[in-house]
Amino acid sequence: MTTPQSPYQGHPQQQPYYGQYPPQQGGQYPPQGYPPPQGQYPQYNQAPPIPPPAPKKKRTGLKVTLGILVAIVVIAIATGGGGDEQAPASASGDANAAPAAAGAPASGDQSVKFGQEATSGDLVISASAPEKVTEFGMTQACSTVTYKNNGSSPASFNPFDWKFTTPAGVEASASIPFNAGAKALNSGQLAPGGTTSGMICGDQQTTDVNAVKYAPSFSFSDPITWTN
C-alpha cells in the first residue's frame, strides 16, 4: 500500500501556520511563503465582543419624592383654608330681626335716664331732659349738661362732643344756644376735682328730641345716651 505524501515533504523545516491562515479543503495548510487560497483571508486573534452599554437608570426616585411633596402641599392648603369659613347669615333671619327703636343706644353704649349721672373715664357726667328755647324767632332744643372730674389729671370738655336724636332717627351735632343770656357750655380743660356745667342746643331742624348722647371724638370710652 502506498502512503500519500504530504505537500510539505522535502521541506522538513517548514511548518503550517496554525491560527494565521485558514486550512484548505481536506485540512491542509498552504506551505510557508505561499499566499492563502483565493477568496480566503487570514484569521487573526479576534478581541472579545464588546458588551452593550447598560441601560440608564430612570430617575424615578426624584420623581416620586417630588410627587409626595406636591401632594403634601395640596393637602395642607385644602385643610388649612377650610377652618376659617363661616356660614353665611340667613337672609330670612336678617329680615325678621326687629329694627332698633329710634334714639335707642347702640350695642355697647351706656344708657341712663335724663338727669342721672354716668361715668366716662375720670368724668362723671349728667344731661337734663331737652327743652325748647326760642330766641329772636328761632327755636332750639337745649339740654343742660354737667361735668365732674374725679381723676388726677385734667380732662377736656366740649359742646361738640354731644349729639341730639329725634324720634325719626335723625342725629345732629349739638352747638351753643342762640340765646346770648343762656349759660352755654364752652370748651376747655377741667382740673382734677373740678366741676362745670352749661347748655347745649340743637339746630332749628332738630327741635323734637328724645335722646341726648355724649360721644367724644378722642376717647376710648363707650358713648352714653340719656333717654326718658
PDB file of C-alpha atoms in Angstrom:
ATOM      1  CA  MET A   1       0.000   0.000   0.000  1.00  0.00           C
ATOM      2  CA  THR A   2       1.331   3.428  -0.970  1.00  0.00           C
ATOM      3  CA  THR A   3       1.250   6.158   1.736  1.00  0.00           C
ATOM      4  CA  PRO A   4       0.230   9.601   0.368  1.00  0.00           C
ATOM      5  CA  GLN A   5       2.916  12.114   0.576  1.00  0.00           C
ATOM      6  CA  SER A   6       2.469  15.345   2.496  1.00  0.00           C
ATOM      7  CA  PRO A   7       2.744  18.531   0.470  1.00  0.00           C
ATOM      8  CA  TYR A   8       5.328  19.636   2.953  1.00  0.00           C
ATOM      9  CA  GLN A   9       7.695  16.741   2.273  1.00  0.00           C
ATOM     10  CA  GLY A  10      11.048  17.874   1.118  1.00  0.00           C
ATOM     11  CA  HIS A  11      10.757  20.880   3.327  1.00  0.00           C
ATOM     12  CA  PRO A  12      11.368  19.469   6.753  1.00  0.00           C
ATOM     13  CA  GLN A  13      11.728  22.859   8.436  1.00  0.00           C
ATOM     14  CA  GLN A  14       8.541  24.282   7.039  1.00  0.00           C
ATOM     15  CA  GLN A  15       5.525  24.017   9.344  1.00  0.00           C
ATOM     16  CA  PRO A  16       1.943  25.071   8.752  1.00  0.00           C
ATOM     17  CA  TYR A  17       0.788  28.446  10.144  1.00  0.00           C
ATOM     18  CA  TYR A  18      -1.836  27.475  12.619  1.00  0.00           C
ATOM     19  CA  GLY A  19      -4.118  30.387  13.622  1.00  0.00           C
ATOM     20  CA  GLN A  20      -2.861  32.564  10.730  1.00  0.00           C
ATOM     21  CA  TYR A  21      -4.244  31.018   7.572  1.00  0.00           C
ATOM     22  CA  PRO A  22      -7.435  29.053   7.274  1.00  0.00           C
ATOM     23  CA  PRO A  23      -6.974  25.412   6.324  1.00  0.00           C
ATOM     24  CA  GLN A  24      -7.701  24.318   2.793  1.00  0.00           C
ATOM     25  CA  GLN A  25     -10.176  21.684   1.940  1.00  0.00           C
ATOM     26  CA  GLY A  26      -9.004  18.387   3.331  1.00  0.00           C
ATOM     27  CA  GLY A  27      -7.450  20.005   6.453  1.00  0.00           C
ATOM     28  CA  GLN A  28      -4.201  21.045   4.679  1.00  0.00           C
ATOM     29  CA  TYR A  29      -2.464  24.377   5.117  1.00  0.00           C
ATOM     30  CA  PRO A  30      -0.508  26.212   2.475  1.00  0.00           C
ATOM     31  CA  PRO A  31       3.239  25.930   2.799  1.00  0.00           C
ATOM     32  CA  GLN A  32       5.283  28.775   4.247  1.00  0.00           C
ATOM     33  CA  GLY A  33       5.721  31.673   1.892  1.00  0.00           C
ATOM     34  CA  TYR A  34       2.609  30.912  -0.131  1.00  0.00           C
ATOM     35  CA  PRO A  35      -0.417  33.255  -0.023  1.00  0.00           C
ATOM     36  CA  PRO A  36      -3.723  31.871   1.154  1.00  0.00           C
ATOM     37  CA  PRO A  37      -6.074  30.498  -1.463  1.00  0.00           C
ATOM     38  CA  GLN A  38      -8.211  32.938  -3.386  1.00  0.00           C
ATOM     39  CA  GLY A  39     -11.330  34.050  -1.524  1.00  0.00           C
ATOM     40  CA  GLN A  40      -9.919  33.202   1.903  1.00  0.00           C
ATOM     41  CA  TYR A  41      -8.399  35.670   4.356  1.00  0.00           C
ATOM     42  CA  PRO A  42      -6.071  35.127   7.227  1.00  0.00           C
ATOM     43  CA  GLN A  43      -7.705  34.812  10.633  1.00  0.00           C
ATOM     44  CA  TYR A  44      -6.140  36.830  13.398  1.00  0.00           C
ATOM     45  CA  ASN A  45      -6.778  36.682  17.105  1.00  0.00           C
ATOM     46  CA  GLN A  46     -10.099  38.464  17.493  1.00  0.00           C
ATOM     47  CA  ALA A  47     -10.902  40.646  20.516  1.00  0.00           C
ATOM     48  CA  PRO A  48     -13.868  39.538  22.643  1.00  0.00           C
ATOM     49  CA  PRO A  49     -17.167  41.178  21.685  1.00  0.00           C
ATOM     50  CA  ILE A  50     -17.927  44.464  23.492  1.00  0.00           C
ATOM     51  CA  PRO A  51     -20.993  44.056  25.707  1.00  0.00           C
ATOM     52  CA  PRO A  52     -23.858  46.502  25.039  1.00  0.00           C
ATOM     53  CA  PRO A  53     -23.963  49.510  27.390  1.00  0.00           C
ATOM     54  CA  ALA A  54     -26.096  49.097  30.451  1.00  0.00           C
ATOM     55  CA  PRO A  55     -29.422  50.938  30.211  1.00  0.00           C
ATOM     56  CA  LYS A  56     -29.522  54.211  32.099  1.00  0.00           C
ATOM     57  CA  LYS A  57     -31.472  54.083  35.295  1.00  0.00           C
ATOM     58  CA  LYS A  58     -34.548  56.202  35.224  1.00  0.00           C
ATOM     59  CA  ARG A  59     -34.706  58.978  37.796  1.00  0.00           C
ATOM     60  CA  THR A  60     -37.807  57.502  39.310  1.00  0.00           C
ATOM     61  CA  GLY A  61     -36.679  58.243  42.883  1.00  0.00           C
ATOM     62  CA  LEU A  62     -36.617  62.005  42.289  1.00  0.00           C
ATOM     63  CA  LYS A  63     -39.992  61.951  40.567  1.00  0.00           C
ATOM     64  CA  VAL A  64     -41.562  60.017  43.439  1.00  0.00           C
ATOM     65  CA  THR A  65     -40.131  62.463  46.003  1.00  0.00           C
ATOM     66  CA  LEU A  66     -41.425  65.490  44.090  1.00  0.00           C
ATOM     67  CA  GLY A  67     -44.845  63.884  43.767  1.00  0.00           C
ATOM     68  CA  ILE A  68     -45.040  63.301  47.525  1.00  0.00           C
ATOM     69  CA  LEU A  69     -44.062  66.927  48.276  1.00  0.00           C
ATOM     70  CA  VAL A  70     -46.698  68.266  45.883  1.00  0.00           C
ATOM     71  CA  ALA A  71     -49.360  66.058  47.471  1.00  0.00           C
ATOM     72  CA  ILE A  72     -48.425  67.295  50.977  1.00  0.00           C
ATOM     73  CA  VAL A  73     -48.679  70.956  49.896  1.00  0.00           C
ATOM     74  CA  VAL A  74     -52.082  70.399  48.256  1.00  0.00           C
ATOM     75  CA  ILE A  75     -53.443  68.651  51.359  1.00  0.00           C
ATOM     76  CA  ALA A  76     -52.121  71.408  53.648  1.00  0.00           C
ATOM     77  CA  ILE A  77     -53.793  74.131  51.567  1.00  0.00           C
ATOM     78  CA  ALA A  78     -57.076  72.227  51.383  1.00  0.00           C
ATOM     79  CA  THR A  79     -57.236  71.561  55.127  1.00  0.00           C
ATOM     80  CA  GLY A  80     -55.849  74.913  56.302  1.00  0.00           C
ATOM     81  CA  GLY A  81     -58.250  77.133  54.365  1.00  0.00           C
ATOM     82  CA  GLY A  82     -61.433  75.381  55.411  1.00  0.00           C
ATOM     83  CA  GLY A  83     -61.329  76.225  59.115  1.00  0.00           C
ATOM     84  CA  ASP A  84     -61.861  79.972  58.681  1.00  0.00           C
ATOM     85  CA  GLU A  85     -65.005  79.703  56.571  1.00  0.00           C
ATOM     86  CA  GLN A  86     -68.184  80.807  58.247  1.00  0.00           C
ATOM     87  CA  ALA A  87     -71.708  80.013  57.298  1.00  0.00           C
ATOM     88  CA  PRO A  88     -73.409  82.951  55.597  1.00  0.00           C
ATOM     89  CA  ALA A  89     -76.025  84.760  57.587  1.00  0.00           C
ATOM     90  CA  SER A  90     -79.561  83.748  56.875  1.00  0.00           C
ATOM     91  CA  ALA A  91     -81.406  86.276  54.791  1.00  0.00           C
ATOM     92  CA  SER A  92     -84.685  85.399  56.454  1.00  0.00           C
ATOM     93  CA  GLY A  93     -83.119  85.923  59.900  1.00  0.00           C
ATOM     94  CA  ASP A  94     -81.991  89.438  58.990  1.00  0.00           C
ATOM     95  CA  ALA A  95     -85.382  90.281  57.547  1.00  0.00           C
ATOM     96  CA  ASN A  96     -87.224  89.081  60.633  1.00  0.00           C
ATOM     97  CA  ALA A  97     -84.950  90.907  63.076  1.00  0.00           C
ATOM     98  CA  ALA A  98     -86.756  93.646  64.921  1.00  0.00           C
ATOM     99  CA  PRO A  99     -85.455  97.124  63.989  1.00  0.00           C
ATOM    100  CA  ALA A 100     -83.846  99.139  66.769  1.00  0.00           C
ATOM    101  CA  ALA A 101     -86.022 101.846  68.221  1.00  0.00           C
ATOM    102  CA  ALA A 102     -85.151 105.393  67.178  1.00  0.00           C
ATOM    103  CA  GLY A 103     -82.884 107.034  69.735  1.00  0.00           C
ATOM    104  CA  ALA A 104     -82.079 103.724  71.465  1.00  0.00           C
ATOM    105  CA  PRO A 105     -78.387 103.282  72.343  1.00  0.00           C
ATOM    106  CA  ALA A 106     -76.300 101.020  70.160  1.00  0.00           C
ATOM    107  CA  SER A 107     -74.809  97.797  71.490  1.00  0.00           C
ATOM    108  CA  GLY A 108     -72.020  98.633  73.953  1.00  0.00           C
ATOM    109  CA  ASP A 109     -73.345 102.129  74.749  1.00  0.00           C
ATOM    110  CA  GLN A 110     -74.357 103.134  78.257  1.00  0.00           C
ATOM    111  CA  SER A 111     -77.993 104.087  78.635  1.00  0.00           C
ATOM    112  CA  VAL A 112     -79.347 106.140  81.549  1.00  0.00           C
ATOM    113  CA  LYS A 113     -82.357 108.275  82.324  1.00  0.00           C
ATOM    114  CA  PHE A 114     -82.333 112.026  81.933  1.00  0.00           C
ATOM    115  CA  GLY A 115     -80.755 113.711  84.952  1.00  0.00           C
ATOM    116  CA  GLN A 116     -78.849 110.628  86.131  1.00  0.00           C
ATOM    117  CA  GLU A 117     -75.054 110.558  86.364  1.00  0.00           C
ATOM    118  CA  ALA A 118     -72.882 108.264  84.255  1.00  0.00           C
ATOM    119  CA  THR A 119     -69.128 107.675  84.217  1.00  0.00           C
ATOM    120  CA  SER A 120     -66.872 108.105  81.190  1.00  0.00           C
ATOM    121  CA  GLY A 121     -63.242 107.601  82.142  1.00  0.00           C
ATOM    122  CA  ASP A 122     -62.463 110.003  85.019  1.00  0.00           C
ATOM    123  CA  LEU A 123     -65.518 112.151  84.271  1.00  0.00           C
ATOM    124  CA  VAL A 124     -68.927 111.879  85.918  1.00  0.00           C
ATOM    125  CA  ILE A 125     -71.489 113.402  83.534  1.00  0.00           C
ATOM    126  CA  SER A 126     -75.234 114.093  83.513  1.00  0.00           C
ATOM    127  CA  ALA A 127     -77.682 115.583  80.971  1.00  0.00           C
ATOM    128  CA  SER A 128     -81.130 117.071  81.626  1.00  0.00           C
ATOM    129  CA  ALA A 129     -84.246 116.423  79.523  1.00  0.00           C
ATOM    130  CA  PRO A 130     -84.299 118.665  76.424  1.00  0.00           C
ATOM    131  CA  GLU A 131     -86.473 121.774  76.447  1.00  0.00           C
ATOM    132  CA  LYS A 132     -87.378 124.162  73.656  1.00  0.00           C
ATOM    133  CA  VAL A 133     -85.829 127.617  73.836  1.00  0.00           C
ATOM    134  CA  THR A 134     -86.995 130.402  71.489  1.00  0.00           C
ATOM    135  CA  GLU A 135     -84.910 133.493  70.839  1.00  0.00           C
ATOM    136  CA  PHE A 136     -85.203 136.012  68.008  1.00  0.00           C
ATOM    137  CA  GLY A 137     -87.925 133.911  66.420  1.00  0.00           C
ATOM    138  CA  MET A 138     -85.717 130.828  66.321  1.00  0.00           C
ATOM    139  CA  THR A 139     -86.424 127.687  68.358  1.00  0.00           C
ATOM    140  CA  GLN A 140     -83.858 125.207  69.599  1.00  0.00           C
ATOM    141  CA  ALA A 141     -83.985 122.075  71.718  1.00  0.00           C
ATOM    142  CA  CYS A 142     -81.485 122.514  74.556  1.00  0.00           C
ATOM    143  CA  SER A 143     -80.157 120.379  77.434  1.00  0.00           C
ATOM    144  CA  THR A 144     -78.050 121.345  80.447  1.00  0.00           C
ATOM    145  CA  VAL A 145     -75.057 119.068  80.994  1.00  0.00           C
ATOM    146  CA  THR A 146     -72.748 118.789  83.991  1.00  0.00           C
ATOM    147  CA  TYR A 147     -69.143 117.509  84.314  1.00  0.00           C
ATOM    148  CA  LYS A 148     -67.159 116.455  87.368  1.00  0.00           C
ATOM    149  CA  ASN A 149     -63.522 115.355  87.118  1.00  0.00           C
ATOM    150  CA  ASN A 150     -62.749 112.540  89.566  1.00  0.00           C
ATOM    151  CA  GLY A 151     -59.316 111.827  88.086  1.00  0.00           C
ATOM    152  CA  SER A 152     -55.825 113.025  88.957  1.00  0.00           C
ATOM    153  CA  SER A 153     -55.183 114.827  85.658  1.00  0.00           C
ATOM    154  CA  PRO A 154     -57.074 117.473  83.658  1.00  0.00           C
ATOM    155  CA  ALA A 155     -59.940 116.292  81.430  1.00  0.00           C
ATOM    156  CA  SER A 156     -61.294 118.041  78.356  1.00  0.00           C
ATOM    157  CA  PHE A 157     -64.898 119.078  77.705  1.00  0.00           C
ATOM    158  CA  ASN A 158     -66.508 120.393  74.528  1.00  0.00           C
ATOM    159  CA  PRO A 159     -70.083 121.098  73.340  1.00  0.00           C
ATOM    160  CA  PHE A 160     -69.355 119.301  70.069  1.00  0.00           C
ATOM    161  CA  ASP A 161     -68.912 116.008  71.976  1.00  0.00           C
ATOM    162  CA  TRP A 162     -72.736 115.884  72.250  1.00  0.00           C
ATOM    163  CA  LYS A 163     -75.463 114.799  69.806  1.00  0.00           C
ATOM    164  CA  PHE A 164     -79.260 115.041  69.666  1.00  0.00           C
ATOM    165  CA  THR A 165     -81.560 112.333  68.274  1.00  0.00           C
ATOM    166  CA  THR A 166     -85.135 112.774  67.066  1.00  0.00           C
ATOM    167  CA  PRO A 167     -87.893 110.111  67.170  1.00  0.00           C
ATOM    168  CA  ALA A 168     -87.431 109.726  63.395  1.00  0.00           C
ATOM    169  CA  GLY A 169     -83.820 108.605  63.990  1.00  0.00           C
ATOM    170  CA  VAL A 170     -82.134 111.832  62.818  1.00  0.00           C
ATOM    171  CA  GLU A 171     -78.913 112.527  64.746  1.00  0.00           C
ATOM    172  CA  ALA A 172     -77.431 116.023  64.759  1.00  0.00           C
ATOM    173  CA  SER A 173     -74.401 117.532  66.456  1.00  0.00           C
ATOM    174  CA  ALA A 174     -75.022 119.944  69.308  1.00  0.00           C
ATOM    175  CA  SER A 175     -73.880 123.568  69.351  1.00  0.00           C
ATOM    176  CA  ILE A 176     -74.207 126.653  71.558  1.00  0.00           C
ATOM    177  CA  PRO A 177     -77.628 128.293  72.164  1.00  0.00           C
ATOM    178  CA  PHE A 178     -78.785 131.348  70.217  1.00  0.00           C
ATOM    179  CA  ASN A 179     -79.861 132.968  73.487  1.00  0.00           C
ATOM    180  CA  ALA A 180     -76.989 135.210  74.499  1.00  0.00           C
ATOM    181  CA  GLY A 181     -78.185 135.265  78.088  1.00  0.00           C
ATOM    182  CA  ALA A 182     -78.120 131.499  78.495  1.00  0.00           C
ATOM    183  CA  LYS A 183     -75.127 129.869  80.079  1.00  0.00           C
ATOM    184  CA  ALA A 184     -73.631 127.975  77.154  1.00  0.00           C
ATOM    185  CA  LEU A 185     -71.175 125.140  77.630  1.00  0.00           C
ATOM    186  CA  ASN A 186     -67.773 126.248  76.464  1.00  0.00           C
ATOM    187  CA  SER A 187     -64.762 124.085  75.705  1.00  0.00           C
ATOM    188  CA  GLY A 188     -61.648 123.675  77.836  1.00  0.00           C
ATOM    189  CA  GLN A 189     -59.817 121.577  80.415  1.00  0.00           C
ATOM    190  CA  LEU A 190     -61.364 120.617  83.736  1.00  0.00           C
ATOM    191  CA  ALA A 191     -58.912 120.367  86.621  1.00  0.00           C
ATOM    192  CA  PRO A 192     -58.923 117.304  88.932  1.00  0.00           C
ATOM    193  CA  GLY A 193     -61.825 117.590  91.353  1.00  0.00           C
ATOM    194  CA  GLY A 194     -63.389 120.461  89.370  1.00  0.00           C
ATOM    195  CA  THR A 195     -66.939 120.764  88.041  1.00  0.00           C
ATOM    196  CA  THR A 196     -68.574 122.699  85.220  1.00  0.00           C
ATOM    197  CA  SER A 197     -71.964 122.862  83.508  1.00  0.00           C
ATOM    198  CA  GLY A 198     -73.602 124.578  80.552  1.00  0.00           C
ATOM    199  CA  MET A 199     -76.337 124.420  77.949  1.00  0.00           C
ATOM    200  CA  ILE A 200     -76.043 122.633  74.633  1.00  0.00           C
ATOM    201  CA  CYS A 201     -78.618 123.017  71.850  1.00  0.00           C
ATOM    202  CA  GLY A 202     -79.568 121.548  68.514  1.00  0.00           C
ATOM    203  CA  ASP A 203     -80.308 123.396  65.282  1.00  0.00           C
ATOM    204  CA  GLN A 204     -83.732 124.655  64.205  1.00  0.00           C
ATOM    205  CA  GLN A 205     -84.491 121.424  62.348  1.00  0.00           C
ATOM    206  CA  THR A 206     -83.755 119.324  65.450  1.00  0.00           C
ATOM    207  CA  THR A 207     -86.343 120.586  67.904  1.00  0.00           C
ATOM    208  CA  ASP A 208     -88.231 117.352  68.626  1.00  0.00           C
ATOM    209  CA  VAL A 209     -85.535 115.499  70.631  1.00  0.00           C
ATOM    210  CA  ASN A 210     -85.996 112.278  72.567  1.00  0.00           C
ATOM    211  CA  ALA A 211     -82.334 111.352  73.278  1.00  0.00           C
ATOM    212  CA  VAL A 212     -79.082 113.152  74.135  1.00  0.00           C
ATOM    213  CA  LYS A 213     -75.769 111.354  73.542  1.00  0.00           C
ATOM    214  CA  TYR A 214     -72.273 112.025  74.851  1.00  0.00           C
ATOM    215  CA  ALA A 215     -69.793 110.681  72.246  1.00  0.00           C
ATOM    216  CA  PRO A 216     -66.366 112.406  72.377  1.00  0.00           C
ATOM    217  CA  SER A 217     -64.274 112.027  69.262  1.00  0.00           C
ATOM    218  CA  PHE A 218     -60.974 111.376  71.045  1.00  0.00           C
ATOM    219  CA  SER A 219     -61.958 108.864  73.719  1.00  0.00           C
ATOM    220  CA  PHE A 220     -61.893 105.088  74.119  1.00  0.00           C
ATOM    221  CA  SER A 221     -64.895 105.125  76.438  1.00  0.00           C
ATOM    222  CA  ASP A 222     -68.283 103.874  75.267  1.00  0.00           C
ATOM    223  CA  PRO A 223     -70.839 106.595  74.391  1.00  0.00           C
ATOM    224  CA  ILE A 224     -73.520 107.469  76.930  1.00  0.00           C
ATOM    225  CA  THR A 225     -77.147 108.028  75.900  1.00  0.00           C
ATOM    226  CA  TRP A 226     -79.774 109.771  78.044  1.00  0.00           C
ATOM    227  CA  THR A 227     -83.414 108.970  77.311  1.00  0.00           C
ATOM    228  CA  ASN A 228     -86.798 109.145  79.057  1.00  0.00           C
TER     229      ASN A 228
END
